[in-house]
Amino acid sequence: MPDAHYDDPRLAAIYDLGNGWSEDSDYYLALAGTRPCRVLDIGCGTGIITDAIAARGHVVVGADPSPGMLAVARAKPQADRIQWVESDAQSLDLGETFDLIIMTGHAFQTLATDRDIEAAAASIKRHLAPDGRAVFESRNPLIDWPSRWAYGVDLEAPQGTVRETREFLGADAGCMTFDLRYRFPGGAELVSRSVLRFAERKTIEAVFRTAGLVPEHVHGDWDGSSFDAASSPEMIFHMRHA
């Protein structure tokens, strides 16, 4: 069962209802600063952060493999000022470099294999300006995520209330599989199955070092605190050229 989040326009249309502006959005927006620069948002999804960065006057490119997500992104207020590219991280090749590259919303964790991570790291290296930074996050694999991921929530969509529930299905080889179920007004139900990679910090850093990028620092949460393996929910990597 493919991840319908990225393929079904009905789910793309309501994605921001459960994934709206939050503290991670503030974190990434602050990285761009106020001085105009060139920003590449890989895995931009519906473009909520991409749009906010463009509103500050930056030159922005948003890349995502999902036509459904990009259709929503192209309706954002600053959409005409943004270059939208349909591509995954691994095969992206724009022929230009950027001062800041970001991967938000745990998009990095959709890179399910070592080969995927290697290809994405090479792509980021290729697009990063000499003095640029690449910033992305991956959840700390030492945290008990399955116990946190069983929930149900009501999303208030234009067509009425949509019930979203998450069910953890299992873990294998560093990847976790879960279903997101959406029950729409009238009883229609859609299921999106996701597989996310929970790579260890040392694995991620080793792959990026091979690609020619090294960590400047690693934050453990959106308050900018340093990463602590025992308690931090996030691993927020700031990478630069070696």
PDB file of C-alpha atoms in Angstrom:
ATOM      1  CA  MET A   1       0.000   0.000   0.000  1.00  0.00           C
ATOM      2  CA  PRO A   2       1.742   3.244  -1.112  1.00  0.00           C
ATOM      3  CA  ASP A   3       1.869   6.344   1.059  1.00  0.00           C
ATOM      4  CA  ALA A   4      -1.267   8.106  -0.149  1.00  0.00           C
ATOM      5  CA  HIS A   5      -0.223  11.316   1.605  1.00  0.00           C
ATOM      6  CA  TYR A   6       1.978  12.045  -1.362  1.00  0.00           C
ATOM      7  CA  ASP A   7      -0.190  10.632  -4.134  1.00  0.00           C
ATOM      8  CA  ASP A   8      -3.839  11.279  -3.269  1.00  0.00           C
ATOM      9  CA  PRO A   9      -4.934  14.900  -3.837  1.00  0.00           C
ATOM     10  CA  ARG A  10      -7.688  14.522  -1.223  1.00  0.00           C
ATOM     11  CA  LEU A  11      -5.085  13.917   1.469  1.00  0.00           C
ATOM     12  CA  ALA A  12      -2.689  16.537   0.126  1.00  0.00           C
ATOM     13  CA  ALA A  13      -5.537  19.063   0.358  1.00  0.00           C
ATOM     14  CA  ILE A  14      -5.969  18.501   4.110  1.00  0.00           C
ATOM     15  CA  TYR A  15      -2.314  17.867   4.985  1.00  0.00           C
ATOM     16  CA  ASP A  16      -1.750  21.302   6.535  1.00  0.00           C
ATOM     17  CA  LEU A  17      -4.680  20.813   8.926  1.00  0.00           C
ATOM     18  CA  GLY A  18      -2.668  18.267  10.899  1.00  0.00           C
ATOM     19  CA  ASN A  19       0.753  19.612   9.988  1.00  0.00           C
ATOM     20  CA  GLY A  20       0.391  23.365  10.256  1.00  0.00           C
ATOM     21  CA  TRP A  21       2.744  26.045  11.519  1.00  0.00           C
ATOM     22  CA  SER A  22       4.596  24.987  14.669  1.00  0.00           C
ATOM     23  CA  GLU A  23       7.868  25.424  16.542  1.00  0.00           C
ATOM     24  CA  ASP A  24       9.879  23.599  13.905  1.00  0.00           C
ATOM     25  CA  SER A  25       8.552  26.067  11.317  1.00  0.00           C
ATOM     26  CA  ASP A  26       9.796  28.967  13.460  1.00  0.00           C
ATOM     27  CA  TYR A  27      13.175  27.249  13.749  1.00  0.00           C
ATOM     28  CA  TYR A  28      13.651  26.911   9.991  1.00  0.00           C
ATOM     29  CA  LEU A  29      12.305  30.378   9.220  1.00  0.00           C
ATOM     30  CA  ALA A  30      14.835  31.870  11.646  1.00  0.00           C
ATOM     31  CA  LEU A  31      17.665  30.081   9.825  1.00  0.00           C
ATOM     32  CA  ALA A  32      16.925  32.037   6.672  1.00  0.00           C
ATOM     33  CA  GLY A  33      17.300  35.314   8.551  1.00  0.00           C
ATOM     34  CA  THR A  34      16.414  38.695   7.090  1.00  0.00           C
ATOM     35  CA  ARG A  35      19.322  39.297   4.722  1.00  0.00           C
ATOM     36  CA  PRO A  36      18.290  38.068   1.238  1.00  0.00           C
ATOM     37  CA  CYS A  37      19.811  34.719   0.328  1.00  0.00           C
ATOM     38  CA  ARG A  38      19.162  31.701  -1.864  1.00  0.00           C
ATOM     39  CA  VAL A  39      17.218  28.883  -0.194  1.00  0.00           C
ATOM     40  CA  LEU A  40      16.453  25.358  -1.394  1.00  0.00           C
ATOM     41  CA  ASP A  41      13.649  23.502   0.385  1.00  0.00           C
ATOM     42  CA  ILE A  42      13.960  19.780  -0.413  1.00  0.00           C
ATOM     43  CA  GLY A  43      10.803  17.805   0.304  1.00  0.00           C
ATOM     44  CA  CYS A  44       8.865  21.061   0.572  1.00  0.00           C
ATOM     45  CA  GLY A  45       5.475  19.316   0.638  1.00  0.00           C
ATOM     46  CA  THR A  46       2.623  21.816   0.643  1.00  0.00           C
ATOM     47  CA  GLY A  47       5.093  24.684   0.844  1.00  0.00           C
ATOM     48  CA  ILE A  48       4.046  26.151   4.182  1.00  0.00           C
ATOM     49  CA  ILE A  49       7.638  26.970   5.217  1.00  0.00           C
ATOM     50  CA  THR A  50       8.789  27.631   1.647  1.00  0.00           C
ATOM     51  CA  ASP A  51       6.117  30.297   1.320  1.00  0.00           C
ATOM     52  CA  ALA A  52       7.047  31.987   4.606  1.00  0.00           C
ATOM     53  CA  ILE A  53      10.722  32.151   3.618  1.00  0.00           C
ATOM     54  CA  ALA A  54       9.833  33.676   0.248  1.00  0.00           C
ATOM     55  CA  ALA A  55       7.698  36.295   2.014  1.00  0.00           C
ATOM     56  CA  ARG A  56      10.900  37.570   3.651  1.00  0.00           C
ATOM     57  CA  GLY A  57      12.393  38.377   0.272  1.00  0.00           C
ATOM     58  CA  HIS A  58      14.609  35.345  -0.230  1.00  0.00           C
ATOM     59  CA  VAL A  59      15.072  33.578  -3.555  1.00  0.00           C
ATOM     60  CA  VAL A  60      13.486  30.183  -2.954  1.00  0.00           C
ATOM     61  CA  VAL A  61      13.214  26.865  -4.778  1.00  0.00           C
ATOM     62  CA  GLY A  62      10.843  24.214  -3.442  1.00  0.00           C
ATOM     63  CA  ALA A  63      11.332  20.609  -4.572  1.00  0.00           C
ATOM     64  CA  ASP A  64       9.017  17.687  -3.882  1.00  0.00           C
ATOM     65  CA  PRO A  65       8.269  14.392  -5.676  1.00  0.00           C
ATOM     66  CA  SER A  66       4.491  14.656  -5.131  1.00  0.00           C
ATOM     67  CA  PRO A  67       2.343  16.412  -7.748  1.00  0.00           C
ATOM     68  CA  GLY A  68      -0.503  16.538  -5.220  1.00  0.00           C
ATOM     69  CA  MET A  69       1.597  18.332  -2.626  1.00  0.00           C
ATOM     70  CA  LEU A  70       2.986  20.750  -5.202  1.00  0.00           C
ATOM     71  CA  ALA A  71      -0.530  21.556  -6.401  1.00  0.00           C
ATOM     72  CA  VAL A  72      -1.354  22.733  -2.873  1.00  0.00           C
ATOM     73  CA  ALA A  73       1.966  24.594  -2.640  1.00  0.00           C
ATOM     74  CA  ARG A  74       1.274  26.487  -5.859  1.00  0.00           C
ATOM     75  CA  ALA A  75      -1.809  28.014  -4.231  1.00  0.00           C
ATOM     76  CA  LYS A  76       0.196  29.598  -1.394  1.00  0.00           C
ATOM     77  CA  PRO A  77       0.331  33.443  -1.222  1.00  0.00           C
ATOM     78  CA  GLN A  78       3.976  33.713  -2.387  1.00  0.00           C
ATOM     79  CA  ALA A  79       3.757  30.848  -4.885  1.00  0.00           C
ATOM     80  CA  ASP A  80       4.505  32.998  -7.932  1.00  0.00           C
ATOM     81  CA  ARG A  81       7.806  34.083  -6.372  1.00  0.00           C
ATOM     82  CA  ILE A  82       8.930  30.491  -5.815  1.00  0.00           C
ATOM     83  CA  GLN A  83      10.344  28.030  -8.331  1.00  0.00           C
ATOM     84  CA  TRP A  84       8.604  24.687  -7.826  1.00  0.00           C
ATOM     85  CA  VAL A  85      10.375  21.521  -8.962  1.00  0.00           C
ATOM     86  CA  GLU A  86       8.930  18.008  -9.036  1.00  0.00           C
ATOM     87  CA  SER A  87      11.824  15.835  -7.868  1.00  0.00           C
ATOM     88  CA  ASP A  88      12.952  13.697  -4.971  1.00  0.00           C
ATOM     89  CA  ALA A  89      16.081  14.496  -2.991  1.00  0.00           C
ATOM     90  CA  GLN A  90      18.123  11.720  -4.556  1.00  0.00           C
ATOM     91  CA  SER A  91      17.793  12.770  -8.200  1.00  0.00           C
ATOM     92  CA  LEU A  92      17.528  16.544  -7.802  1.00  0.00           C
ATOM     93  CA  ASP A  93      19.988  18.345 -10.076  1.00  0.00           C
ATOM     94  CA  LEU A  94      19.322  22.048 -10.571  1.00  0.00           C
ATOM     95  CA  GLY A  95      22.771  23.108 -11.748  1.00  0.00           C
ATOM     96  CA  GLU A  96      22.968  25.903  -9.152  1.00  0.00           C
ATOM     97  CA  THR A  97      23.941  26.365  -5.522  1.00  0.00           C
ATOM     98  CA  PHE A  98      22.197  27.757  -2.449  1.00  0.00           C
ATOM     99  CA  ASP A  99      23.183  29.512   0.761  1.00  0.00           C
ATOM    100  CA  LEU A 100      20.733  27.459   2.806  1.00  0.00           C
ATOM    101  CA  ILE A 101      19.298  24.013   2.101  1.00  0.00           C
ATOM    102  CA  ILE A 102      16.567  22.635   4.344  1.00  0.00           C
ATOM    103  CA  MET A 103      14.633  19.387   4.635  1.00  0.00           C
ATOM    104  CA  THR A 104      11.726  19.894   7.035  1.00  0.00           C
ATOM    105  CA  GLY A 105       8.815  17.869   8.374  1.00  0.00           C
ATOM    106  CA  HIS A 106      11.037  14.795   8.854  1.00  0.00           C
ATOM    107  CA  ALA A 107      11.246  14.435   5.077  1.00  0.00           C
ATOM    108  CA  PHE A 108      14.737  13.017   5.605  1.00  0.00           C
ATOM    109  CA  GLN A 109      13.192   9.925   7.191  1.00  0.00           C
ATOM    110  CA  THR A 110      11.474   8.933   3.958  1.00  0.00           C
ATOM    111  CA  LEU A 111      14.973   7.983   2.741  1.00  0.00           C
ATOM    112  CA  ALA A 112      14.481   4.343   3.620  1.00  0.00           C
ATOM    113  CA  THR A 113      17.765   2.782   2.477  1.00  0.00           C
ATOM    114  CA  ASP A 114      21.470   3.550   2.802  1.00  0.00           C
ATOM    115  CA  ARG A 115      21.574   4.122  -0.947  1.00  0.00           C
ATOM    116  CA  ASP A 116      18.771   6.691  -0.666  1.00  0.00           C
ATOM    117  CA  ILE A 117      20.617   8.580   2.073  1.00  0.00           C
ATOM    118  CA  GLU A 118      23.872   8.456   0.108  1.00  0.00           C
ATOM    119  CA  ALA A 119      22.187   9.846  -3.008  1.00  0.00           C
ATOM    120  CA  ALA A 120      20.450  12.587  -1.021  1.00  0.00           C
ATOM    121  CA  ALA A 121      23.708  13.558   0.695  1.00  0.00           C
ATOM    122  CA  ALA A 122      25.453  13.794  -2.678  1.00  0.00           C
ATOM    123  CA  SER A 123      22.622  15.960  -3.999  1.00  0.00           C
ATOM    124  CA  ILE A 124      22.788  18.287  -0.996  1.00  0.00           C
ATOM    125  CA  LYS A 125      26.566  18.574  -1.393  1.00  0.00           C
ATOM    126  CA  ARG A 126      26.119  19.371  -5.083  1.00  0.00           C
ATOM    127  CA  HIS A 127      23.648  22.186  -4.398  1.00  0.00           C
ATOM    128  CA  LEU A 128      25.322  23.753  -1.350  1.00  0.00           C
ATOM    129  CA  ALA A 129      27.240  27.015  -1.838  1.00  0.00           C
ATOM    130  CA  PRO A 130      30.832  27.044  -0.503  1.00  0.00           C
ATOM    131  CA  ASP A 131      29.859  28.881   2.690  1.00  0.00           C
ATOM    132  CA  GLY A 132      26.343  27.466   2.849  1.00  0.00           C
ATOM    133  CA  ARG A 133      24.551  25.356   5.452  1.00  0.00           C
ATOM    134  CA  ALA A 134      22.290  22.358   5.034  1.00  0.00           C
ATOM    135  CA  VAL A 135      19.857  21.715   7.890  1.00  0.00           C
ATOM    136  CA  PHE A 136      17.512  18.781   8.361  1.00  0.00           C
ATOM    137  CA  GLU A 137      16.076  16.682  11.166  1.00  0.00           C
ATOM    138  CA  SER A 138      15.559  13.016  11.914  1.00  0.00           C
ATOM    139  CA  ARG A 139      13.852  11.627  15.009  1.00  0.00           C
ATOM    140  CA  ASN A 140      16.073  10.160  17.716  1.00  0.00           C
ATOM    141  CA  PRO A 141      15.877   6.369  17.199  1.00  0.00           C
ATOM    142  CA  LEU A 142      16.460   5.726  20.920  1.00  0.00           C
ATOM    143  CA  ILE A 143      13.085   7.230  21.861  1.00  0.00           C
ATOM    144  CA  ASP A 144      10.082   4.890  22.191  1.00  0.00           C
ATOM    145  CA  TRP A 145       8.139   6.303  19.251  1.00  0.00           C
ATOM    146  CA  PRO A 146       5.520   3.520  18.939  1.00  0.00           C
ATOM    147  CA  SER A 147       4.145   4.404  22.378  1.00  0.00           C
ATOM    148  CA  ARG A 148       3.743   8.020  21.247  1.00  0.00           C
ATOM    149  CA  TRP A 149       2.183   7.324  17.894  1.00  0.00           C
ATOM    150  CA  ALA A 150      -1.210   5.839  18.689  1.00  0.00           C
ATOM    151  CA  TYR A 151      -3.696   8.686  18.558  1.00  0.00           C
ATOM    152  CA  GLY A 152      -6.902  10.015  17.083  1.00  0.00           C
ATOM    153  CA  VAL A 153      -7.678  13.621  16.211  1.00  0.00           C
ATOM    154  CA  ASP A 154     -10.439  15.531  14.446  1.00  0.00           C
ATOM    155  CA  LEU A 155      -9.411  17.797  11.565  1.00  0.00           C
ATOM    156  CA  GLU A 156     -11.811  20.596  10.661  1.00  0.00           C
ATOM    157  CA  ALA A 157     -11.787  20.587   6.855  1.00  0.00           C
ATOM    158  CA  PRO A 158     -13.947  22.726   4.530  1.00  0.00           C
ATOM    159  CA  GLN A 159     -16.146  19.689   3.795  1.00  0.00           C
ATOM    160  CA  GLY A 160     -16.622  18.911   7.499  1.00  0.00           C
ATOM    161  CA  THR A 161     -14.810  17.009  10.237  1.00  0.00           C
ATOM    162  CA  VAL A 162     -12.218  14.452   9.125  1.00  0.00           C
ATOM    163  CA  ARG A 163     -11.160  11.877  11.731  1.00  0.00           C
ATOM    164  CA  GLU A 164      -7.437  11.018  11.604  1.00  0.00           C
ATOM    165  CA  THR A 165      -6.035   8.018  13.499  1.00  0.00           C
ATOM    166  CA  ARG A 166      -2.524   6.591  13.541  1.00  0.00           C
ATOM    167  CA  GLU A 167      -1.689   2.929  14.121  1.00  0.00           C
ATOM    168  CA  PHE A 168       1.846   1.635  14.565  1.00  0.00           C
ATOM    169  CA  LEU A 169       2.311  -1.614  12.612  1.00  0.00           C
ATOM    170  CA  GLY A 170       5.870  -2.714  13.233  1.00  0.00           C
ATOM    171  CA  ALA A 171       9.601  -2.082  12.996  1.00  0.00           C
ATOM    172  CA  ASP A 172      12.254  -3.802  10.929  1.00  0.00           C
ATOM    173  CA  ALA A 173      15.846  -2.984   9.952  1.00  0.00           C
ATOM    174  CA  GLY A 174      15.700   0.511  11.403  1.00  0.00           C
ATOM    175  CA  CYS A 175      12.406   1.390   9.724  1.00  0.00           C
ATOM    176  CA  MET A 176       8.964   1.827  11.284  1.00  0.00           C
ATOM    177  CA  THR A 177       5.683   1.257   9.481  1.00  0.00           C
ATOM    178  CA  PHE A 178       2.389   2.858  10.451  1.00  0.00           C
ATOM    179  CA  ASP A 179      -1.036   3.571   8.981  1.00  0.00           C
ATOM    180  CA  LEU A 180      -2.813   6.901   8.985  1.00  0.00           C
ATOM    181  CA  ARG A 181      -6.573   6.474   8.514  1.00  0.00           C
ATOM    182  CA  TYR A 182      -8.862   9.279   7.462  1.00  0.00           C
ATOM    183  CA  ARG A 183     -12.641   9.035   7.767  1.00  0.00           C
ATOM    184  CA  PHE A 184     -14.381  11.769   5.803  1.00  0.00           C
ATOM    185  CA  PRO A 185     -17.903  13.140   6.263  1.00  0.00           C
ATOM    186  CA  GLY A 186     -20.267  10.622   4.714  1.00  0.00           C
ATOM    187  CA  GLY A 187     -18.152   7.636   5.776  1.00  0.00           C
ATOM    188  CA  ALA A 188     -15.490   7.460   3.049  1.00  0.00           C
ATOM    189  CA  GLU A 189     -12.147   6.245   4.412  1.00  0.00           C
ATOM    190  CA  LEU A 190      -8.619   6.584   3.059  1.00  0.00           C
ATOM    191  CA  VAL A 191      -5.543   4.831   4.425  1.00  0.00           C
ATOM    192  CA  SER A 192      -1.980   6.069   3.991  1.00  0.00           C
ATOM    193  CA  ARG A 193       0.776   3.621   4.918  1.00  0.00           C
ATOM    194  CA  SER A 194       4.142   5.161   5.710  1.00  0.00           C
ATOM    195  CA  VAL A 195       7.594   3.666   6.206  1.00  0.00           C
ATOM    196  CA  LEU A 196      10.111   5.910   7.941  1.00  0.00           C
ATOM    197  CA  ARG A 197      13.808   5.293   8.529  1.00  0.00           C
ATOM    198  CA  PHE A 198      15.157   5.881  12.030  1.00  0.00           C
ATOM    199  CA  ALA A 199      18.866   6.042  11.270  1.00  0.00           C
ATOM    200  CA  GLU A 200      21.402   6.472  14.049  1.00  0.00           C
ATOM    201  CA  ARG A 201      23.329   9.707  14.357  1.00  0.00           C
ATOM    202  CA  LYS A 202      26.638   8.013  13.575  1.00  0.00           C
ATOM    203  CA  THR A 203      25.186   6.484  10.405  1.00  0.00           C
ATOM    204  CA  ILE A 204      23.900   9.810   9.115  1.00  0.00           C
ATOM    205  CA  GLU A 205      27.110  11.655   9.906  1.00  0.00           C
ATOM    206  CA  ALA A 206      29.252   8.946   8.292  1.00  0.00           C
ATOM    207  CA  VAL A 207      27.286   9.084   5.042  1.00  0.00           C
ATOM    208  CA  PHE A 208      27.512  12.870   4.884  1.00  0.00           C
ATOM    209  CA  ARG A 209      31.228  12.837   5.650  1.00  0.00           C
ATOM    210  CA  THR A 210      31.720  10.497   2.718  1.00  0.00           C
ATOM    211  CA  ALA A 211      29.797  12.981   0.567  1.00  0.00           C
ATOM    212  CA  GLY A 212      32.044  15.823   1.767  1.00  0.00           C
ATOM    213  CA  LEU A 213      29.812  17.424   4.400  1.00  0.00           C
ATOM    214  CA  VAL A 214      30.432  17.579   8.151  1.00  0.00           C
ATOM    215  CA  PRO A 215      28.198  18.509  11.096  1.00  0.00           C
ATOM    216  CA  GLU A 216      28.671  22.000  12.486  1.00  0.00           C
ATOM    217  CA  HIS A 217      26.408  21.098  15.384  1.00  0.00           C
ATOM    218  CA  VAL A 218      23.426  18.890  16.193  1.00  0.00           C
ATOM    219  CA  HIS A 219      20.452  20.203  18.133  1.00  0.00           C
ATOM    220  CA  GLY A 220      18.150  17.936  20.102  1.00  0.00           C
ATOM    221  CA  ASP A 221      14.978  20.001  19.983  1.00  0.00           C
ATOM    222  CA  TRP A 222      13.461  23.112  18.439  1.00  0.00           C
ATOM    223  CA  ASP A 223      14.643  25.301  21.327  1.00  0.00           C
ATOM    224  CA  GLY A 224      18.204  24.907  20.028  1.00  0.00           C
ATOM    225  CA  SER A 225      19.374  22.716  22.907  1.00  0.00           C
ATOM    226  CA  SER A 226      22.267  20.346  22.264  1.00  0.00           C
ATOM    227  CA  PHE A 227      21.448  16.767  21.328  1.00  0.00           C
ATOM    228  CA  ASP A 228      21.269  14.283  24.207  1.00  0.00           C
ATOM    229  CA  ALA A 229      20.890  10.678  23.078  1.00  0.00           C
ATOM    230  CA  ALA A 230      18.924   9.668  26.164  1.00  0.00           C
ATOM    231  CA  SER A 231      16.258  12.354  26.037  1.00  0.00           C
ATOM    232  CA  SER A 232      16.265  14.512  22.916  1.00  0.00           C
ATOM    233  CA  PRO A 233      13.353  13.801  20.562  1.00  0.00           C
ATOM    234  CA  GLU A 234      15.135  15.182  17.504  1.00  0.00           C
ATOM    235  CA  MET A 235      18.506  15.128  15.813  1.00  0.00           C
ATOM    236  CA  ILE A 236      18.686  18.453  13.955  1.00  0.00           C
ATOM    237  CA  PHE A 237      21.805  18.439  11.805  1.00  0.00           C
ATOM    238  CA  HIS A 238      23.589  21.588  10.613  1.00  0.00           C
ATOM    239  CA  MET A 239      25.946  20.493   7.828  1.00  0.00           C
ATOM    240  CA  ARG A 240      28.656  22.424   5.992  1.00  0.00           C
ATOM    241  CA  HIS A 241      31.351  21.604   3.477  1.00  0.00           C
ATOM    242  CA  ALA A 242      34.313  19.728   4.931  1.00  0.00           C
TER     243      ALA A 242
END
